[in-house]
Short mmCIF file of C-alpha atoms in Angstrom, two decimals:
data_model
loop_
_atom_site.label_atom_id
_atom_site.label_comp_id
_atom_site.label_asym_id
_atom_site.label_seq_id
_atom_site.Cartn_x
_atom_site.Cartn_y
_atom_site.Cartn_z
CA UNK A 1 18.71 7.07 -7.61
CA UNK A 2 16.09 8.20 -5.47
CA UNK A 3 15.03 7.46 -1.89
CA UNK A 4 11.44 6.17 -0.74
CA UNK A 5 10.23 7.84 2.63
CA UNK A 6 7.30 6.58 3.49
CA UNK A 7 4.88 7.77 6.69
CA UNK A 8 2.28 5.82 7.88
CA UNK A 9 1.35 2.96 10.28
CA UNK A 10 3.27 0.00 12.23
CA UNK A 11 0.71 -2.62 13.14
CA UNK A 12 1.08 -6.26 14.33
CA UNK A 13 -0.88 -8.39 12.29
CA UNK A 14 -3.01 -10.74 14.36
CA UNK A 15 -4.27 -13.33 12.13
CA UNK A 16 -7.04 -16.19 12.46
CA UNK A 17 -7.38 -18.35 9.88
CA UNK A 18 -10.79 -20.34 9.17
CA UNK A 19 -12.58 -22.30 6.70
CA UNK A 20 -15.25 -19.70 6.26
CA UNK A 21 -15.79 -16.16 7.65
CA UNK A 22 -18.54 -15.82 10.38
CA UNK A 23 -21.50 -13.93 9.74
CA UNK A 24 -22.68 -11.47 12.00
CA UNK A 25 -23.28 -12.93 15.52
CA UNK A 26 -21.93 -16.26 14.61
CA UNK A 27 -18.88 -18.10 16.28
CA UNK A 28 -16.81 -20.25 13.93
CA UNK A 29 -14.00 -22.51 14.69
CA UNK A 30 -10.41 -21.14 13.77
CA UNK A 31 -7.46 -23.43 12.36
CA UNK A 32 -4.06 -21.40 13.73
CA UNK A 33 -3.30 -17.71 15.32
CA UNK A 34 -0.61 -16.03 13.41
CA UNK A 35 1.49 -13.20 14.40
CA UNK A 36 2.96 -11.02 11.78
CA UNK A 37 4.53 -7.71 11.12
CA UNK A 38 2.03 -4.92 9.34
CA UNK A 39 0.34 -2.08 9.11
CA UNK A 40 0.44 -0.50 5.41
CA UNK A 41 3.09 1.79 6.22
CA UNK A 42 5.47 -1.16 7.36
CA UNK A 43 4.41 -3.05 4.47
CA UNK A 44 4.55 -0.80 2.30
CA UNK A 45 8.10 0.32 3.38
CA UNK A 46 9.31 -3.16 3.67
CA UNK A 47 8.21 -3.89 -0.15
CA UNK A 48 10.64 -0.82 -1.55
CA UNK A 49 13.40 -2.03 1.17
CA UNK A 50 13.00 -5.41 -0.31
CA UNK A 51 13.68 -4.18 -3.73
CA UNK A 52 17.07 -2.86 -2.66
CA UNK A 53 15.56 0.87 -2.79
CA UNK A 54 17.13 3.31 0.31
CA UNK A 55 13.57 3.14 2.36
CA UNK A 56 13.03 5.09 5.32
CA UNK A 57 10.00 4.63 7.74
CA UNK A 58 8.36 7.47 9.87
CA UNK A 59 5.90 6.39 12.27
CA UNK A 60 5.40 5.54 16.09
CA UNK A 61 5.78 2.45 18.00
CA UNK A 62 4.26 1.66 21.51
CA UNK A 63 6.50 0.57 24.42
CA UNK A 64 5.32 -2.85 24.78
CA UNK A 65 6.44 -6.30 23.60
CA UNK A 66 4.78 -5.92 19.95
CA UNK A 67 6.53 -2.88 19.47
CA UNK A 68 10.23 -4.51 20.36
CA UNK A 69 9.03 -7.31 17.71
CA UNK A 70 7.83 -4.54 14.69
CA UNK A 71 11.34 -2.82 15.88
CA UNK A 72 13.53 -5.85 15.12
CA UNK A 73 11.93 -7.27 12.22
CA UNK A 74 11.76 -4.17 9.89
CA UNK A 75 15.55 -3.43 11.02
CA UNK A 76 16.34 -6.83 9.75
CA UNK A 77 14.47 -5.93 6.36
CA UNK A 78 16.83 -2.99 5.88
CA UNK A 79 14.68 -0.20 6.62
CA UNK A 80 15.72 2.75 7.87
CA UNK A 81 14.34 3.29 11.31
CA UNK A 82 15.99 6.84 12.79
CA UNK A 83 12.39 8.52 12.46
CA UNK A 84 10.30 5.80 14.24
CA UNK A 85 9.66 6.61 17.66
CA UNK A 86 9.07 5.03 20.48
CA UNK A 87 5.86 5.99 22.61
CA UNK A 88 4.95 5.58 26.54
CA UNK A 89 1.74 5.05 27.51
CA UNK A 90 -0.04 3.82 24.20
CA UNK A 91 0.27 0.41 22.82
CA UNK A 92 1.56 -0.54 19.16
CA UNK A 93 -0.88 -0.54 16.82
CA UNK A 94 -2.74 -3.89 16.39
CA UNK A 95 -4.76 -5.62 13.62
CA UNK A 96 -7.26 -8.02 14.24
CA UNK A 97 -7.72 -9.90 10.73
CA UNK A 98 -9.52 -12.93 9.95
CA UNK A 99 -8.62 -15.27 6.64
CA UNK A 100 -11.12 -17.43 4.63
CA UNK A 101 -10.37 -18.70 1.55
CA UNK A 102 -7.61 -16.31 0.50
CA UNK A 103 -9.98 -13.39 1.53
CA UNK A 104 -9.58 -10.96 4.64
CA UNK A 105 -11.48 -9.03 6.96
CA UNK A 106 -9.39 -6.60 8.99
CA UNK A 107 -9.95 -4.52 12.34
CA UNK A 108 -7.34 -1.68 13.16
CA UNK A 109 -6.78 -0.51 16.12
CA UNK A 110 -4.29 2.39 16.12
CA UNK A 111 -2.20 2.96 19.37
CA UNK A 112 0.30 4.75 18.75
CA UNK A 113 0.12 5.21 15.06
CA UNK A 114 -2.98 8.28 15.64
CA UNK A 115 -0.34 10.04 17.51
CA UNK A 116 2.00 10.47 14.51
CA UNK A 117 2.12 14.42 14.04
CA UNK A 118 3.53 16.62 11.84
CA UNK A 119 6.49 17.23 13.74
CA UNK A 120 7.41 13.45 12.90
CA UNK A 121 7.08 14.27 9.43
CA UNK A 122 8.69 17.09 9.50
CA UNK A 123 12.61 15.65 11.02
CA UNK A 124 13.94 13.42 7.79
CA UNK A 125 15.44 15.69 4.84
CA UNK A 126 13.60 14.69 1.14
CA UNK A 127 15.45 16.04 -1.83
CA UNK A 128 14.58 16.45 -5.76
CA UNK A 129 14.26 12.75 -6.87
CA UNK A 130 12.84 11.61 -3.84
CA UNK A 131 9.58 9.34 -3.40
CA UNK A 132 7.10 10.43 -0.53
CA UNK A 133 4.30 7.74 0.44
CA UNK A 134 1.62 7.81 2.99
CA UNK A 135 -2.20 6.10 3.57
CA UNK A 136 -5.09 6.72 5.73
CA UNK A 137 -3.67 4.70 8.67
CA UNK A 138 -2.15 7.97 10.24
CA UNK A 139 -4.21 11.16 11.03
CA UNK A 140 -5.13 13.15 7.88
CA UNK A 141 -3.66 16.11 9.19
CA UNK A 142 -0.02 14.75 9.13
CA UNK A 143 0.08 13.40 5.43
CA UNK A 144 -0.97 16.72 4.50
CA UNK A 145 2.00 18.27 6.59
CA UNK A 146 4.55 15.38 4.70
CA UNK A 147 3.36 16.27 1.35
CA UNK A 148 3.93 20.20 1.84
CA UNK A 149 7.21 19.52 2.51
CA UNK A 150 8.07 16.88 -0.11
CA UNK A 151 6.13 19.12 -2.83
CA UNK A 152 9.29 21.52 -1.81
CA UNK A 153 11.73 19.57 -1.80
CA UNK A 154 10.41 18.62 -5.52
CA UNK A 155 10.02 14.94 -4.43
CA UNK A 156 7.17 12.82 -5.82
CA UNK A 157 4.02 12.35 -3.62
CA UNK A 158 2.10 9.06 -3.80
CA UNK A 159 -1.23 8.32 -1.67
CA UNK A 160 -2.77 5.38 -0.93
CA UNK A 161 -6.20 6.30 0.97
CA UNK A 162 -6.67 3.20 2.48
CA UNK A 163 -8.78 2.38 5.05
CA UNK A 164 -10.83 4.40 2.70
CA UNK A 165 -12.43 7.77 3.80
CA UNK A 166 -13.42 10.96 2.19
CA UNK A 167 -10.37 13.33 2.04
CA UNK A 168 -10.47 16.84 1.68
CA UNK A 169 -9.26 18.57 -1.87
CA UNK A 170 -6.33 20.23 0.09
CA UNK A 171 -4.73 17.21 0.43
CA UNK A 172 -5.74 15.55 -2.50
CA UNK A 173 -4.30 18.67 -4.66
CA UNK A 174 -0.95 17.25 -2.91
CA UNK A 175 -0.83 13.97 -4.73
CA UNK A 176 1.17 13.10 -7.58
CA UNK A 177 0.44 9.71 -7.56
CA UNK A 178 -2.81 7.96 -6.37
CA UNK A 179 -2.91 4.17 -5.78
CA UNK A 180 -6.60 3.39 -4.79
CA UNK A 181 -8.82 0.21 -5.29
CA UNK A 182 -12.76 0.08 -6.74
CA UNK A 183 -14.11 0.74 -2.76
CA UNK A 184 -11.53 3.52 -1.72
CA UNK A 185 -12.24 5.31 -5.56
CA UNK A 186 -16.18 4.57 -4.67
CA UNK A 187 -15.85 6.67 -1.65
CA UNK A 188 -12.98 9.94 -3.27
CA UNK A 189 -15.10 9.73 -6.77
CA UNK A 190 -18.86 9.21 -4.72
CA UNK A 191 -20.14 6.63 -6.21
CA UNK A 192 -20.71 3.03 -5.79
CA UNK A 193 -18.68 0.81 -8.18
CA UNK A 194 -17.69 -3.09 -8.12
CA UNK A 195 -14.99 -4.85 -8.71
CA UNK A 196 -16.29 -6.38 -12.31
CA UNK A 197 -17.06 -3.31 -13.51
CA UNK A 198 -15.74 -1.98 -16.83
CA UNK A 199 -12.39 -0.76 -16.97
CA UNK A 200 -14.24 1.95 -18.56
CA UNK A 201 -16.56 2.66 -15.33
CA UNK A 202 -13.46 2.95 -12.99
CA UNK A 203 -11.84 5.62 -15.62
CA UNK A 204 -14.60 7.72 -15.59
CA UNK A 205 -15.03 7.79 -11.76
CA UNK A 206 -10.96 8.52 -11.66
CA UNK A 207 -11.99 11.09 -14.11
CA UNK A 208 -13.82 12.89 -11.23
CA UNK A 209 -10.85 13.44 -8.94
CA UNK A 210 -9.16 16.04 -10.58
CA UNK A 211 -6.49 16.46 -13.21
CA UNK A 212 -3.12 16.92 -12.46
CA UNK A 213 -2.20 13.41 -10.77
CA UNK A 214 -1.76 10.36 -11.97
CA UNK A 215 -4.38 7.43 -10.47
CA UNK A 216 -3.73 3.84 -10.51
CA UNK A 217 -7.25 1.66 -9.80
CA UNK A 218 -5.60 -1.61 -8.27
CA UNK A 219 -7.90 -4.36 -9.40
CA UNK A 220 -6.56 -7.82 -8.32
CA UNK A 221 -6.00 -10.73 -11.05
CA UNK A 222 -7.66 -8.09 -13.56
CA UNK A 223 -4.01 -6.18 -13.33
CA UNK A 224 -4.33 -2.01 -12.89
CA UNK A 225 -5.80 0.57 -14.65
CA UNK A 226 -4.12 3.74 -14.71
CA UNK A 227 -5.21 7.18 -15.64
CA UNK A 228 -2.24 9.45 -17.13
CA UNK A 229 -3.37 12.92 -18.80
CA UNK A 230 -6.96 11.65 -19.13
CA UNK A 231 -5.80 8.68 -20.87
CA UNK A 232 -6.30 5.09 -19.49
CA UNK A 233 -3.93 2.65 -19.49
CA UNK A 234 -4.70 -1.12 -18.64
CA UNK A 235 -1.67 -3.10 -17.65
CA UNK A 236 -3.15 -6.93 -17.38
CA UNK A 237 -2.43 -8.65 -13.90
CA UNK A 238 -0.79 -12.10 -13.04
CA UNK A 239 -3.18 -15.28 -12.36
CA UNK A 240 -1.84 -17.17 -9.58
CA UNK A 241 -3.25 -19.20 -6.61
CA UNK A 242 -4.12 -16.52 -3.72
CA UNK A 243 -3.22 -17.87 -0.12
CA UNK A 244 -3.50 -14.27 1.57
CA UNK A 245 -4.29 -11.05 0.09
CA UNK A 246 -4.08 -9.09 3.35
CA UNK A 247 -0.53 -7.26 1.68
CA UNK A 248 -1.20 -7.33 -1.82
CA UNK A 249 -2.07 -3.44 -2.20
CA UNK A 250 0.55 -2.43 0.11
CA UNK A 251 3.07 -4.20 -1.68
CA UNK A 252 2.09 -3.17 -4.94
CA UNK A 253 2.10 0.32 -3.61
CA UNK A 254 5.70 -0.09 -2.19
CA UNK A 255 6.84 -1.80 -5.61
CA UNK A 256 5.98 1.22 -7.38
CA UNK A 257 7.72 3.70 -5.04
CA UNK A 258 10.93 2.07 -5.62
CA UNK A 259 10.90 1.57 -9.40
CA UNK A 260 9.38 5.05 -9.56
CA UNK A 261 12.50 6.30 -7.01
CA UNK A 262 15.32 4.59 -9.79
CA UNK A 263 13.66 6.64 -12.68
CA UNK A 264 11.78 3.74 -14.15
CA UNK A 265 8.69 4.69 -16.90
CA UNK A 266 5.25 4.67 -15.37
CA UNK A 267 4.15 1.22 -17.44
CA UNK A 268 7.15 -0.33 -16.61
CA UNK A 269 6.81 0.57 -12.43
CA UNK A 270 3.40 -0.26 -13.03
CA UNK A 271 4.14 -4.08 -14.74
CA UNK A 272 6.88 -4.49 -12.20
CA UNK A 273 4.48 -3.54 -9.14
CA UNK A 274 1.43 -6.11 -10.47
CA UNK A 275 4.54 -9.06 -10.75
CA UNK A 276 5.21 -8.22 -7.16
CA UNK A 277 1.86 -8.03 -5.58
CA UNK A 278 1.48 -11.48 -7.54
CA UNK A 279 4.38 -12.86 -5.66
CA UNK A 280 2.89 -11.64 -2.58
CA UNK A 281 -0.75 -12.96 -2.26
CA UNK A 282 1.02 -16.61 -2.77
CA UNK A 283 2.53 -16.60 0.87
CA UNK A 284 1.03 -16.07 4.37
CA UNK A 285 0.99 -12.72 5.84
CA UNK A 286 1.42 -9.24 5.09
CA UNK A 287 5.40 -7.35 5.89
CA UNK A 288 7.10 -10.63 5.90
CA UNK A 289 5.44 -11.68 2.34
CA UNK A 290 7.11 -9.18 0.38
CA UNK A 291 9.03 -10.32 -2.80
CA UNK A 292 12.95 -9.35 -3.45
CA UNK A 293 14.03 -8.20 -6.67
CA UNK A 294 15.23 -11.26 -7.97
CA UNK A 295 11.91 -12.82 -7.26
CA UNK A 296 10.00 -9.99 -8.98
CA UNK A 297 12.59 -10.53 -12.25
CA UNK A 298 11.77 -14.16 -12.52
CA UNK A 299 8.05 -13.68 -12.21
CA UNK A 300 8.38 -11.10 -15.13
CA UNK A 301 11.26 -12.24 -17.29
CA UNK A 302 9.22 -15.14 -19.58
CA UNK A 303 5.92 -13.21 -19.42
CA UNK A 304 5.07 -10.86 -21.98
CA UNK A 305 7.57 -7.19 -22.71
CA UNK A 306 6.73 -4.94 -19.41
CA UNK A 307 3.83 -2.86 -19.10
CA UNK A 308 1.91 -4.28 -22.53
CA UNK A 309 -1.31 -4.47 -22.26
CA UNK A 310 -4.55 -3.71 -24.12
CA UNK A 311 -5.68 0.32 -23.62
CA UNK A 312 -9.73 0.30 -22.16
#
């Protein structure tokens, strides 16, 4: 088996729940202010930990009272923490995120995840087998730096390029694995797509990134469409009653790193990552509303074989 190293960001979620979003230069009243663990590296790490995959984080905490919190919490979720620093005089990365009617709107502030450089990435050991992750939450710079090194060390290199951004084709010719939703393809593939477009619409812009990798187009209840040697596969989601999105990518992306890490076939990570993102939106929060394995079996063992689905 496989390990999942995965470098990226350590937020604390700060969440306000309301009945409706506010529009621009409107005040709203709020129901509750909810702290929870986050950022999509912690997430995403937590997710494969969850699964009973080896998971090691690399990232940077800030010395201050969220960053003894993030600290204790994703040691108690069995993640490996000898590569997360801590940081004087920056603060732990914060998220301000505001939650309507199962949908989010999120505001990052950094801290001390910008400072993650590639001499952070460069102190754990990946081997032949391995499973490298990383997203947009860290400077650009540095996932390029990881994904040298895990390219050597003939370990699998998956990107999520969330908050999305444009990326440069250096880094992009990195990837093995890209795990992107309609916006974040809109901006790599530019072009402008929504999120009831035709499975065949997001193919076409994955189409446009290059051969070579493998791209998964997360798209919510409608499941995931992949794109594997130019040929799209559709694996159909879950419908379930969405409390709180704010994790579901993350922990689909983390899902797939550890099924990927045991050896598991691309539609079968893929199935397995949709049952566990389903399992996710159902509870409050992001880090802490990752599924464990057992949950992800029972949420797949009476549906339909793994991975089948209808090709676009």
């Amino acid at each position: 088996m496989g390990r999942v190293f995965v470098a990226g960001s350590i937020n604390m979620d700060v969440v306000a729940t309301a009945e409706r979003h506010p529009r621009i230069g409107e005040t709203v009243a709020g129901e509750a202010v909810l702290y929870f663990p986050g950022g999509k590296g912690a997430n995403q790490a937590v997710a494969s930990a969850k699964l009973g995959i080896p998971t090691t984080l690399i990232g940077r905490l800030g010395t201050d009272a969220f960053g003894r919190e993030l600290r204790a919490f994703l040691a108690a979720q069995g993640v490996d923490l000898a590569f997360v620093k801590d940081t004087d005089g920056t603060h732990s990365g914060t998220a301000i995120i505001t939650v309507a009617n199962a949908d989010n709107t999120i505001v990052v502030v950094p801290g001390a995840n910008g400072l993650v450089d590639a001499d952070d990435v460069a102190a754990p050991t990946l081997a032949k087998g391995d499973v490298a992750v990383s997203q947009f939450e860290i400077p650009l710079p540095t996932i390029t730096a990881f994904f040298r090194r895990a390219r050597a060390a003939g370990a699998t290199t998956i990107l999520n390029p969330a908050p999305a951004k444009a990326a440069d084709k250096g880094l992009l010719d990195l990837v093995d694995v890209l795990i992107l939703n309609e916006t974040e393809l809109g901006v790599l593939a530019g072009t402008e797509l929504r999120d009831n477009d035709a499975p065949s619409r997001f193919a076409e812009a994955a189409r446009a990134l290059g051969r070579g990798k493998i791209v998964c187009v997360t798209l919510g209840k409608r499941g995931v469409l992949a794109l594997v040697g130019d040929q799209p596969l559709l694996v159909p989601g879950h419908e379930v009653k969405a409390v709180d999105t704010t994790g579901a990518g993350d922990c689909f992306v983390g899902a797939l790193a550890s099924q990927l890490a045991t050896g598991k076939p691309l539609r079968d990570a893929l199935a397995y990552a949709n049952a566990a993102a389903s399992i996710c939106v159902q509870r409050m929060g992001a880090a802490p509303s990752m599924p464990t394995a057992e949950e992800v079996e029972n949420a797949i063992s009476p549906r339909r074989r793994p991975g089948e689905g209808l090709d676009p």
